[in-house]
Coordinates of C-alpha atoms and ligand atoms in Angstrom, one line a residue:
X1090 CA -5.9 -1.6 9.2
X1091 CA -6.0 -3.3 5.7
X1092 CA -5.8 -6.8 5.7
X1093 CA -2.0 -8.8 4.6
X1094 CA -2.1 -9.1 0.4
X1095 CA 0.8 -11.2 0.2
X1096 CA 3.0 -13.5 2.4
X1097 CA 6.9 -13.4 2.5
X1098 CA 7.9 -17.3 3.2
X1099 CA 10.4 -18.0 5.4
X1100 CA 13.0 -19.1 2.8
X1101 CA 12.6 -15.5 1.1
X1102 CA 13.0 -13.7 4.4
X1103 CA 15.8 -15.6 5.1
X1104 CA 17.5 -14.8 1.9
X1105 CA 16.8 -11.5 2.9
X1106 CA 18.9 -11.1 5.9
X1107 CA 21.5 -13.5 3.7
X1108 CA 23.8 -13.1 5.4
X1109 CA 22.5 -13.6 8.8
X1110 CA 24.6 -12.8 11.8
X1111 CA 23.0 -12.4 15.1
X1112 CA 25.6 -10.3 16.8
X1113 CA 25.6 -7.1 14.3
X1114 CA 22.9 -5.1 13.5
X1115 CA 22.8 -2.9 10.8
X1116 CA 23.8 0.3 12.5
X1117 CA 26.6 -1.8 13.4
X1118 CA 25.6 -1.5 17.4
X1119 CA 26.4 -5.1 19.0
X1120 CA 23.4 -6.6 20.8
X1121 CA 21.0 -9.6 21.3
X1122 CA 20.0 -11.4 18.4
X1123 CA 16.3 -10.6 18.7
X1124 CA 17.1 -6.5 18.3
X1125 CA 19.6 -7.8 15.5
X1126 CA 16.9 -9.5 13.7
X1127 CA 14.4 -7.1 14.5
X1128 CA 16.5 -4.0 13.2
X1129 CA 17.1 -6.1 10.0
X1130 CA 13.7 -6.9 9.4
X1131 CA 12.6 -3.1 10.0
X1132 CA 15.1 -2.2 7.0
X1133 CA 13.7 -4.3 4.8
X1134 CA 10.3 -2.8 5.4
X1135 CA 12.0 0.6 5.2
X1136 CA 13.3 0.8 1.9
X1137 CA 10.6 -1.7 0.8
X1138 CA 12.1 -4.7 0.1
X1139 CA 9.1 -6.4 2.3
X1140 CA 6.2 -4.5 1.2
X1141 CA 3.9 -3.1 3.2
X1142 CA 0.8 -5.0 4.6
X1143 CA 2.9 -8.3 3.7
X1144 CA 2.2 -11.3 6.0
X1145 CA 5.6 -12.4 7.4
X1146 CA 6.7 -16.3 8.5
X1147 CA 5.4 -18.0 11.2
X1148 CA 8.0 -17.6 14.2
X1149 CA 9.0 -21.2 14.2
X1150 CA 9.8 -21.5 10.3
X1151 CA 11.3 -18.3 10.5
X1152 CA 13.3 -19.8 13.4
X1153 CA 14.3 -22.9 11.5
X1154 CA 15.3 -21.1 8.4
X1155 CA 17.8 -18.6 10.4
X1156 CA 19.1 -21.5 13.2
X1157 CA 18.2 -19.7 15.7
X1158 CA 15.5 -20.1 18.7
X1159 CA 11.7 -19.1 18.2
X1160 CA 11.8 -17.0 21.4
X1161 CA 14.3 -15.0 19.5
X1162 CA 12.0 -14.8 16.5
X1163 CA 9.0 -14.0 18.9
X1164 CA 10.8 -11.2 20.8
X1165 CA 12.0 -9.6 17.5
X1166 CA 8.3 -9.5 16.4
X1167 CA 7.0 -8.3 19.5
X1168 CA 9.6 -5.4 19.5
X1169 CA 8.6 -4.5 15.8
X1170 CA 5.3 -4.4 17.2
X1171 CA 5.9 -2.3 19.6
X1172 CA 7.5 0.1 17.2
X1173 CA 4.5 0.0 14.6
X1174 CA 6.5 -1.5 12.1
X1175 CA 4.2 -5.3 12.2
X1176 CA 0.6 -5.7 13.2
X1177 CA -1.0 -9.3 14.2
X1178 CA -4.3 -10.5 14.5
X1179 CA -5.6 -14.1 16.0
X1180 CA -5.5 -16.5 13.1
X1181 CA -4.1 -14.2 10.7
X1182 CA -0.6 -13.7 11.7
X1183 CA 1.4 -10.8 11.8
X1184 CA 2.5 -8.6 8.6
X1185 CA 4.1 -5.3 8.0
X1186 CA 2.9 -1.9 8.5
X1187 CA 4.4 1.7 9.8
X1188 CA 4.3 3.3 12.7
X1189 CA 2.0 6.4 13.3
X1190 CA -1.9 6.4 11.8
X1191 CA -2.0 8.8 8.5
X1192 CA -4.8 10.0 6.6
X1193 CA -5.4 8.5 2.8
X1194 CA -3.7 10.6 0.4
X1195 CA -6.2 10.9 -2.8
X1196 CA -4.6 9.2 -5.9
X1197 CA -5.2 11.6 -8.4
X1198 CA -3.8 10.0 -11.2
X1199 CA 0.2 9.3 -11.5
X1200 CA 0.2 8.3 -7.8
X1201 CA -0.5 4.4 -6.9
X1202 CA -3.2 4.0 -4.6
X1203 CA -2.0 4.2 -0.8
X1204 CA -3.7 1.8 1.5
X1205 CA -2.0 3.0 5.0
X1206 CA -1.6 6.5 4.6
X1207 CA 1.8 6.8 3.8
X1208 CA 3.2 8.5 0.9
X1209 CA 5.2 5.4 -0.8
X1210 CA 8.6 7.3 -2.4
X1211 CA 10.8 4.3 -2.0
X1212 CA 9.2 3.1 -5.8
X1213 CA 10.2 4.7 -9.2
X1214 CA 7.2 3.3 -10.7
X1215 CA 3.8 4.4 -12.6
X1216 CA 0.4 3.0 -12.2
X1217 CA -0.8 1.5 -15.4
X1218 CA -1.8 3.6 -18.4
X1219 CA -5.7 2.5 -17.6
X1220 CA -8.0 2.3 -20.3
X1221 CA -5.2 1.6 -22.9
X1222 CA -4.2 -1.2 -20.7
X1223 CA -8.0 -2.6 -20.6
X1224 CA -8.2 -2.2 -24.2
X1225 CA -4.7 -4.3 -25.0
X1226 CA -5.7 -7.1 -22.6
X1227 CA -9.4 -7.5 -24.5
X1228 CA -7.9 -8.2 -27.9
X1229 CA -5.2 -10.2 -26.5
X1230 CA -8.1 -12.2 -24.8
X1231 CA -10.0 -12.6 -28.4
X1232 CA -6.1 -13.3 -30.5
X1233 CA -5.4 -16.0 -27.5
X1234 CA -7.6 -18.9 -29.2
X1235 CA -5.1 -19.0 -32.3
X1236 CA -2.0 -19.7 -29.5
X1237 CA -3.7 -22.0 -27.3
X1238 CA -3.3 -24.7 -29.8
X1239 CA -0.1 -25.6 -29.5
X1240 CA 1.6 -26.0 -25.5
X1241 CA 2.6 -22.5 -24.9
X1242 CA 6.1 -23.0 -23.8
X1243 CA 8.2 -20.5 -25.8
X1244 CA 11.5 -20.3 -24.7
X1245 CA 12.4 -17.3 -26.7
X1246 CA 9.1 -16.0 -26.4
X1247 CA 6.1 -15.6 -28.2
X1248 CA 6.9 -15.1 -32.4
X1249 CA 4.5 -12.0 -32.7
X1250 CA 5.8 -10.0 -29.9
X1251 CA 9.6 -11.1 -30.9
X1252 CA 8.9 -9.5 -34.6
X1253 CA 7.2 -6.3 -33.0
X1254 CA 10.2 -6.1 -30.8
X1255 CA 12.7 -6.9 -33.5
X1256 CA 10.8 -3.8 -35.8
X1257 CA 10.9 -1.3 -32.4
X1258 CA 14.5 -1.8 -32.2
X1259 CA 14.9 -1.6 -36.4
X1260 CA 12.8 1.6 -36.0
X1261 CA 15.4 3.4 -33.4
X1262 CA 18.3 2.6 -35.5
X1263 CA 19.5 -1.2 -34.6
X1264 CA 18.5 -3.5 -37.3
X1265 CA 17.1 -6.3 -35.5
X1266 CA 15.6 -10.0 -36.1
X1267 CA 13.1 -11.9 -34.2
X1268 CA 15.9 -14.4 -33.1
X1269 CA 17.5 -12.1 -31.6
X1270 CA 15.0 -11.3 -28.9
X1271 CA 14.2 -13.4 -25.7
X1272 CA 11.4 -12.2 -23.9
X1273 CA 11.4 -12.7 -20.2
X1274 CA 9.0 -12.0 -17.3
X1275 CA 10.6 -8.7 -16.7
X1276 CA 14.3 -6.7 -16.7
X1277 CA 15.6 -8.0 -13.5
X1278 CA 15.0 -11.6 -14.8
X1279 CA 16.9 -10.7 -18.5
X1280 CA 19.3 -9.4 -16.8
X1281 CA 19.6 -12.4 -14.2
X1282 CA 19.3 -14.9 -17.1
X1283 CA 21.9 -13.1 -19.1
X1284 CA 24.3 -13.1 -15.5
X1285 CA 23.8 -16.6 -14.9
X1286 CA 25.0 -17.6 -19.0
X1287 CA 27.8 -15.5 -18.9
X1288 CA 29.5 -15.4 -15.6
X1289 CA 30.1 -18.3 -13.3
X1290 CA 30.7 -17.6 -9.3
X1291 CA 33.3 -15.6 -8.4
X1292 CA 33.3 -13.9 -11.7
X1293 CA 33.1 -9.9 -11.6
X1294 CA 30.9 -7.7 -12.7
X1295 CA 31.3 -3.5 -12.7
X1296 CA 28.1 -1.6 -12.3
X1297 CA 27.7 2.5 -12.4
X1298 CA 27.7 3.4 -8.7
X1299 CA 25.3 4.2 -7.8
X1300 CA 22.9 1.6 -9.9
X1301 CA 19.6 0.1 -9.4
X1302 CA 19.4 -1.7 -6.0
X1303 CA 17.9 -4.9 -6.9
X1304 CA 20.7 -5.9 -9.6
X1305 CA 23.6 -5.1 -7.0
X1306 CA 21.4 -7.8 -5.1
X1307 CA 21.1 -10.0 -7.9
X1308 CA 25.2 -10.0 -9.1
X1309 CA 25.5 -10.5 -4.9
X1310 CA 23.1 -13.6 -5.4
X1311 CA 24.8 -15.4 -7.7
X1312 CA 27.7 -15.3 -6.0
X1313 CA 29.9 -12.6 -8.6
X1314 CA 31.7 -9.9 -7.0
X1315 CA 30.4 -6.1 -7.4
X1316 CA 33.1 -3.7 -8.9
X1317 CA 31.8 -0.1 -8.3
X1318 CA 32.8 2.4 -11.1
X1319 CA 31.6 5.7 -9.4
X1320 CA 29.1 8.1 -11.1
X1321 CA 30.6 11.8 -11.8
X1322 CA 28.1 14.5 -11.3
X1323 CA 27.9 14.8 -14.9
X1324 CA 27.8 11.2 -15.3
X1325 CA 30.4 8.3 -17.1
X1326 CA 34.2 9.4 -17.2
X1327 CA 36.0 7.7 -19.6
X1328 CA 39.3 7.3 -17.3
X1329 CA 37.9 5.9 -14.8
X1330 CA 35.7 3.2 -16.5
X1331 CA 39.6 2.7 -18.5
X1332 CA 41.3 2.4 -15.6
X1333 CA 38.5 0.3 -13.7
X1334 CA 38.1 -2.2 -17.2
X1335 CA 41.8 -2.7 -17.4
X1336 CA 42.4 -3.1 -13.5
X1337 CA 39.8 -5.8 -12.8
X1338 CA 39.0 -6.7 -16.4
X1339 CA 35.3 -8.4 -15.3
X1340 CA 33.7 -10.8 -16.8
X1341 CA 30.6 -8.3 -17.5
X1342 CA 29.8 -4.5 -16.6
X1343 CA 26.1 -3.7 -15.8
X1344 CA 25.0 -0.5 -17.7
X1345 CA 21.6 2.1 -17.7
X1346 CA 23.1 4.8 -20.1
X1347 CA 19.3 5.7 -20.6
X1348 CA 18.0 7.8 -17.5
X1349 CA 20.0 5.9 -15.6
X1350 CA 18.5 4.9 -12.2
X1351 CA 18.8 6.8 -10.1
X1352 CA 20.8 9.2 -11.2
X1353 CA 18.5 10.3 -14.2
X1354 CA 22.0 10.9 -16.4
X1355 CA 22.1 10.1 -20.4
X1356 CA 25.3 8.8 -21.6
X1357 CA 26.0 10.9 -24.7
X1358 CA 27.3 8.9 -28.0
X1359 CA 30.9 10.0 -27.4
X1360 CA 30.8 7.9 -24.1
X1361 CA 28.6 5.3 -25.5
X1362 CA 31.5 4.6 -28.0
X1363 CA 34.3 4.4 -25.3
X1364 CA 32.6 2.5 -23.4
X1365 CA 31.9 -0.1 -25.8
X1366 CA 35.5 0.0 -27.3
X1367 CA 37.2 -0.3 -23.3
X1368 CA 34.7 -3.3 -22.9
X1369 CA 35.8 -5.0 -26.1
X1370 CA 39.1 -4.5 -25.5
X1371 CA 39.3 -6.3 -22.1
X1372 CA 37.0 -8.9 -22.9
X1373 CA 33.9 -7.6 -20.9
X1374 CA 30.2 -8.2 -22.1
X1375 CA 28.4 -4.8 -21.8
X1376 CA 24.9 -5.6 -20.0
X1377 CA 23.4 -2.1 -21.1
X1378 CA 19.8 -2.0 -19.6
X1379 CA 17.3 0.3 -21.4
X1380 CA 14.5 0.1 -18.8
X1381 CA 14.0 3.5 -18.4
X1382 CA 14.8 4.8 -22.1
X1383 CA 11.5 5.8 -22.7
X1384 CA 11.1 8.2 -20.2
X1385 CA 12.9 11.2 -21.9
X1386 CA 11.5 14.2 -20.5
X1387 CA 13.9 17.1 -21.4
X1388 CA 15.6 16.1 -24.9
X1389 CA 15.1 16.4 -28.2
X1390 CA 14.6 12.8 -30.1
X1391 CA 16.7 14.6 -32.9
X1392 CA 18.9 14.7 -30.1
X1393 CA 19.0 11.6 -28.7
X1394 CA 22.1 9.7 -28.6
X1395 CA 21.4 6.2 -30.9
X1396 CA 21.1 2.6 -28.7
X1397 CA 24.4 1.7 -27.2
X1398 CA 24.0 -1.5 -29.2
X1399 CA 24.4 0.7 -32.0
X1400 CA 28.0 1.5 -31.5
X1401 CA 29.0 -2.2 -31.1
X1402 CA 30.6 -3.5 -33.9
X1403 CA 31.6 -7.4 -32.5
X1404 CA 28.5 -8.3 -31.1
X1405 CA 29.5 -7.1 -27.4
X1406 CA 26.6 -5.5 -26.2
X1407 CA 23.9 -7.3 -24.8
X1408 CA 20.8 -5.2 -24.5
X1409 CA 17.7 -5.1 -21.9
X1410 CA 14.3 -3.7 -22.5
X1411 CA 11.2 -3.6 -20.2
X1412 CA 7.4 -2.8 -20.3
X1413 CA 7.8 -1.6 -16.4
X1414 CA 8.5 2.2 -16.6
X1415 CA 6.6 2.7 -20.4
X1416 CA 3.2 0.9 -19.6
X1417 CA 3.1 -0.7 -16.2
X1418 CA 5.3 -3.0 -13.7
X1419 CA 2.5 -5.2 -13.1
X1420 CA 2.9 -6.3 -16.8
X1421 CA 6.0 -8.1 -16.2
X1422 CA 7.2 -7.9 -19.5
X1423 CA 11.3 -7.7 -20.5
X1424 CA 13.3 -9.0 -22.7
X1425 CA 17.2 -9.9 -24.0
X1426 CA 18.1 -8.6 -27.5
X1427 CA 21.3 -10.0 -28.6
X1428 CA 22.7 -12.5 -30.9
X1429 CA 20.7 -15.0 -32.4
X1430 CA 23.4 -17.7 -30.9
X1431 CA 23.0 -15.6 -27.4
X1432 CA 19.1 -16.3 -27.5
X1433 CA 19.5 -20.0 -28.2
X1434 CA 21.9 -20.2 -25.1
X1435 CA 20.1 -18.0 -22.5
X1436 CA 17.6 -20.6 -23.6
X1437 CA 19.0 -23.1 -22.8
X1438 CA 19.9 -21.7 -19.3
X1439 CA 16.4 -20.2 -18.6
X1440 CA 15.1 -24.5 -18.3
X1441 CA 16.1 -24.6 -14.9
X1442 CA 14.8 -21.2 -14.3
X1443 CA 11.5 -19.9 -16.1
X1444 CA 11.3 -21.7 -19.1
X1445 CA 9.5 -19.0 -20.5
X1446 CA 7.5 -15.6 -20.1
X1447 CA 3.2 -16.0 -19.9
X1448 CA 1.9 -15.7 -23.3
X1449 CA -1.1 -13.4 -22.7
X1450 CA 1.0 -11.1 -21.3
X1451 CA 3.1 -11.3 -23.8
X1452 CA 0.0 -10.6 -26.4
X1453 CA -0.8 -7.9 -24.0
X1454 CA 2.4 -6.0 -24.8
X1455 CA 2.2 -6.8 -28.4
X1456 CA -1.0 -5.1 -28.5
X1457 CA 0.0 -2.1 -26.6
X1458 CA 3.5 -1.2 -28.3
X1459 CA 1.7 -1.9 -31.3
X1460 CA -1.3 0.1 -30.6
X1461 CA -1.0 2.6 -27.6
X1462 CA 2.6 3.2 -27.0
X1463 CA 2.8 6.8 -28.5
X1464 CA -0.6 7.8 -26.9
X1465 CA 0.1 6.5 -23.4
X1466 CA 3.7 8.1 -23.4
X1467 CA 1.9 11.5 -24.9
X1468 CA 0.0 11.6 -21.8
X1469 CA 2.8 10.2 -19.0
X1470 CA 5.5 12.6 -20.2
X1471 CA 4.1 16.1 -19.9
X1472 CA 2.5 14.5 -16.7
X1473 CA 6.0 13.6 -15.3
X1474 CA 7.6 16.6 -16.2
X1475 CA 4.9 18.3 -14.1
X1476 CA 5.4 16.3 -11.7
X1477 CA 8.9 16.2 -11.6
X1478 CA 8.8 20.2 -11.4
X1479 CA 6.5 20.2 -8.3
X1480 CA 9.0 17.9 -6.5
X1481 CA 11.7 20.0 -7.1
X1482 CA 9.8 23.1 -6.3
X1483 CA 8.7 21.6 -3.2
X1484 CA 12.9 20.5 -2.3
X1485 CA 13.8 24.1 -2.8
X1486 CA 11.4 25.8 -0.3
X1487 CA 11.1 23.2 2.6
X1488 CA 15.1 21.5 2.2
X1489 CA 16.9 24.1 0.4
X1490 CA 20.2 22.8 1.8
X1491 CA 19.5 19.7 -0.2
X1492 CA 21.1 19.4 -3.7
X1493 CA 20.4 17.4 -6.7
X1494 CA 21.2 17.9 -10.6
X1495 CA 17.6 17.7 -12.3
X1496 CA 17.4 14.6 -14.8
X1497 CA 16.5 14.7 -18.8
X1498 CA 14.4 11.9 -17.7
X1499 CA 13.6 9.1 -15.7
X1500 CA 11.5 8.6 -12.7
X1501 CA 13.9 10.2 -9.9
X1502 CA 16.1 13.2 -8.4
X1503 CA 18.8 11.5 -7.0
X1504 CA 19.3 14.3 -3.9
X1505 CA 22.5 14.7 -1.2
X1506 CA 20.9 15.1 1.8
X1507 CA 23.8 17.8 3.0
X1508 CA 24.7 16.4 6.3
X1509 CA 21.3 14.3 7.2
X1510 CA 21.9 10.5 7.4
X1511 CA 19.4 8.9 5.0
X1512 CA 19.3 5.6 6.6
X1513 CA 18.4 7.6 10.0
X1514 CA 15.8 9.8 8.1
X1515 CA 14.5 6.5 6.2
X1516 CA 13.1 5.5 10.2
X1517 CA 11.9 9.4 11.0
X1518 CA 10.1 9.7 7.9
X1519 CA 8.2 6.3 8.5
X1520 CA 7.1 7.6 11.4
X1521 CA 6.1 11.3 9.6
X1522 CA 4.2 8.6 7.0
X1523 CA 7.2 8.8 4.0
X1524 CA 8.7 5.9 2.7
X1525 CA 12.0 6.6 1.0
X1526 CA 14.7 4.5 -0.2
X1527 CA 17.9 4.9 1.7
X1528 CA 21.2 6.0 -0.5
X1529 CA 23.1 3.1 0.7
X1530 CA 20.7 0.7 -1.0
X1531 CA 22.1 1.9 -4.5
X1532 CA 26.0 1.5 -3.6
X1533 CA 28.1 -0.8 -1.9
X1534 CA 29.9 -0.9 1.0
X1535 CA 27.6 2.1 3.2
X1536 CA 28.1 4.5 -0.2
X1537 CA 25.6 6.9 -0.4
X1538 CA 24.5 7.4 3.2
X1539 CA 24.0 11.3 2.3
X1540 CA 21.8 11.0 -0.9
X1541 CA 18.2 10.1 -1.2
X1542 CA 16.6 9.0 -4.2
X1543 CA 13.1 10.9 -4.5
X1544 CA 10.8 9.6 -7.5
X1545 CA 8.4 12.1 -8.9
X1546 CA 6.0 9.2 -9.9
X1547 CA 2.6 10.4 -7.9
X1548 CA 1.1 13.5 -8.8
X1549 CA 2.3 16.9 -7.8
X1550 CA -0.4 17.9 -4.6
X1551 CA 1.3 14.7 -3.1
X1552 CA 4.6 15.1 -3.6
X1553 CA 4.6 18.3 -2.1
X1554 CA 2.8 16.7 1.0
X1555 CA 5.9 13.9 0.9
X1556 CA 8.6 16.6 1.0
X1557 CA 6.5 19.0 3.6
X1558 CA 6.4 15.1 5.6
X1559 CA 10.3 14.5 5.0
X1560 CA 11.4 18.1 5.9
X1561 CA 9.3 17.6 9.0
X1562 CA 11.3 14.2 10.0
X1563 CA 14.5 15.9 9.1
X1564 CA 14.2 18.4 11.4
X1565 CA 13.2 15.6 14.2
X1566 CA 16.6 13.8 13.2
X1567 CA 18.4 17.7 13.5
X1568 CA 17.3 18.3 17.0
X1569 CA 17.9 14.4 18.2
X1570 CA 21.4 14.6 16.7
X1571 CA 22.4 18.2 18.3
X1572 CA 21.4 16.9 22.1
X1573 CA 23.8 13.3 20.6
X1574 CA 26.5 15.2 19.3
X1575 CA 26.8 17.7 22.4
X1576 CA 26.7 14.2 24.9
X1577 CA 29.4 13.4 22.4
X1578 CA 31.5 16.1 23.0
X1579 CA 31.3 16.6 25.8
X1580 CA 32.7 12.7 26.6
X1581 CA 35.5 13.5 24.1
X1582 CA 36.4 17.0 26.4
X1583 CA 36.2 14.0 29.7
X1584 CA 39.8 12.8 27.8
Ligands
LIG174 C1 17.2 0.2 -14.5 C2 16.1 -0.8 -14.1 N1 16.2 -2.0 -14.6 C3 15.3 -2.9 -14.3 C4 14.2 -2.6 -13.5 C5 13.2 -3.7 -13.2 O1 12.4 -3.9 -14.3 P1 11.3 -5.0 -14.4 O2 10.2 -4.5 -13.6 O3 11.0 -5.1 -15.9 O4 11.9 -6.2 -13.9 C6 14.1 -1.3 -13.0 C7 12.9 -0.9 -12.1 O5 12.9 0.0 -11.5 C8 15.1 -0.4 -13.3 O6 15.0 0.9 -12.9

């Protein structure tokens, strides 16, 4: 058993179960609090929101957090325990696992290391590009003399990497300026800094439904109200995002018209331009997120719609960019690029929050857009699309009742599941040694309960293991639901 690499306080796992209610679980079954909290706490492991092998709270600051007794907290460990979802040891607490003991599954090469065994689908994320990665953190190292001068706090980040930013964005057609990038210590936190200058509590925002979990989480957060727009299978239509726009006219709409996540679909420029005209005309700031926009596996670049920022004529479009998905997550490198007045007052707001992104990391990224970028993505895309073709291969001859559209890029099929609850199968296939992410997690309200979201991001040989493991759990979920459904109706015949 690998030993805990990180510890979740008892203030984050309590804003975790925000909000906590000790008489529903999340099936939705009534029943003591210490099932509630341990059902709660075994989604979050689940669909990986609590890693794996991460050292939970001690039971009585757990206890204080929630308001409730620390014999509750203590039984809902020991029952997680039971269930192989938390292992303890004297002295060195209790932290999260999953049930069943699985073999290693070799890494061999686009899969991140597994340390217990199980296959980890519920990421869409690459390891780092390696020896490109060394390479951009040793002359970062040597250039970090000439910065440590002055007292490092940049609150629009570091100059260098705002002008090789500012020239990336000239170079794909939006003529840019340093001043008008931010950097920030990843996406989620541009975006969340953009959020919290913007819109004030109770303000809405629309989001593409589905979207990318953790922002549905973040808009929740800060207290603004989610308006789903939903996703066609083709992707944006334009009446609905007219109706939606003029109905609840919100404050801001949260976009990914590049590979969106987790769909995979690219808005086309026709849209692009709708979009940004509805949003103008109701007063909404578009928040259009280009995390994934290098990950274009299937299109042309001669093709390739131009950056939705290029269609915005009155400065309406506030744009994201990341280094997560094109170099490596453990960067945590993002960014805001918007107007130069925008910068100044994101900030402003980003005092009370980060005051600013690490400067070698930000002379790391320099470094590698400036000197890798085309090589590493050279060597990830025809990797991924490999990849991406073994996964679906692997769908069609152990789930072929399972449907999904495949995606000109991004890290994911976004897959119904027929009629095979993916918050059920999310439990079975812990126990077959898959983690997947639930389809509810990237909608609101319990949307999505028959989709999956499968990333291709591991190399093919274990891929097709994950999907021979899932197809495996779904048929364990098949055979416990025919002997449920025939108790079932037979009590409904009793009437
Ligand atoms: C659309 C989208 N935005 C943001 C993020 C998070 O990016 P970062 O790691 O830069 O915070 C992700 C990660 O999966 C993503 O898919």
């Amino acid at each position: 058993m690998s030993a805990p690499h990180l510890t979740v306080s008892s203030t984050r796992l309590a804003d975790l179960l925000h909000p906590w209610n000790t008489t529903t679980s999340i099936s939705g079954r009534t029943g003591p609090a210490y099932r509630t909290l341990a059902d709660r706490i075994r989604a979050l492991v689940l669909d990986g929101r609590i890693p794996l092998t991460a050292r939970l709270p001690a039971e009585r600051g757990l206890a204080d957090r929630l308001g409730i007794s620390r014999t509750t907290v203590a039984a809902a460990y020991e029952l997680l325990r039971t269930d192989g979802y938390l292992a303890s040891r004297r002295g060195s607490g209790s932290w999260t696992t999953l049930p069943g003991s699985h073999t290693e599954i070799p890494s061999l090469g686009l899969s991140p290391s597994t340390t217990t065994g199980v296959i980890d689908l519920g990421v869409a994320a690459l390891p780092g590009p390696g020896h490109a990665l060394h390479r951009a953190v040793a002359d970062a190292v040597e250039s970090l003399p000439t910065y440590t001068t002055g007292h490092g706090y940049l609150p629009g980040g570091l100059p260098v990497l705002r002008d090789t930013l500012a020239q990336r964005y000239t170079r794909r057609g939006v003529p840019t300026t340093p001043d008008q990038i931010l950097v920030t210590p990843g996406a989620l936190a541009a975006v969340t800094l953009v959020m919290r200058t913007l819109a004030g509590p109770g303000d809405r925002v629309a989001v593409e439904s589905p979207t990318y979990a953790n922002v549905l989480d973040a808009i929740r957060q800060a207290g603004n109200r989610v308006v789903p727009v939903p996703m066609t299978e083709t992707g944006w239509d334009a009446d609905t995002w007219r109706d939606t726009l003029r109905t609840a006219a919100p404050r801001l709409a949260y976009l990914i018209p590049d590979f969106q996540n987790p769909t995979g679909h690219l808005a086309d420029a026709a849209i692009r331009t709708t979009l940004v005209d509805l949003a103008r005309n109701t007063g909404t700031t578009l928040i259009v997120d280009e995390t994934c926009q290098d990950l274009a596996l299937d299109i042309d670049p001669a093709d390739r719609p131009l950056p939705t920022a290029a269609f915005d004529r009155t400065n309406n479009v506030v744009t994201i960019g990341s280094t997560s998905k094109t170099f490596w997550g453990g960067l945590r490198i993002g960014w805001v690029r918007t107007t130069p007045d925008l910068v100044r007052r994101i900030a402003a707001t980003r005092a009370s929050f980060d005051v600013g992104a690490p400067v070698l990391d930000q002379l790391v990224t320099h470094h590698l857009i400036t000197d890798h970028e085309d090589a590493i993505l050279d060597t990830r895309l025809p990797a991924l699309r490999t990849a991406r073709a073994a996964l679906a291969g692997a769908l069609a001859e152990h789930l072929p009742t399972w449907s999904f559209t495949m995606p000109v890029g991004g890290l994911s099929l976004w897959v119904r599941t027929d009629n095979t609850s993916s918050l059920t199968l999310t439990e079975t296939a812990a126990r077959h040694g898959v983690r997947i992410a639930a389809g509810t997690r990237f909608g609101t309200d319990g949307a999505f309960e028959h989709h999956v979201r499968l990333p291709y991001a591991h190399d093919p040989a274990t891929l097709v293991e994950a999907i021979r493991r899932l197809a495996a759990a779904v048929g364990e979920t098949q055979r416990t639901r025919t002997t449920a459904y025939s108790g079932y109706s037979n009590a409904t015949c009793l009437a």
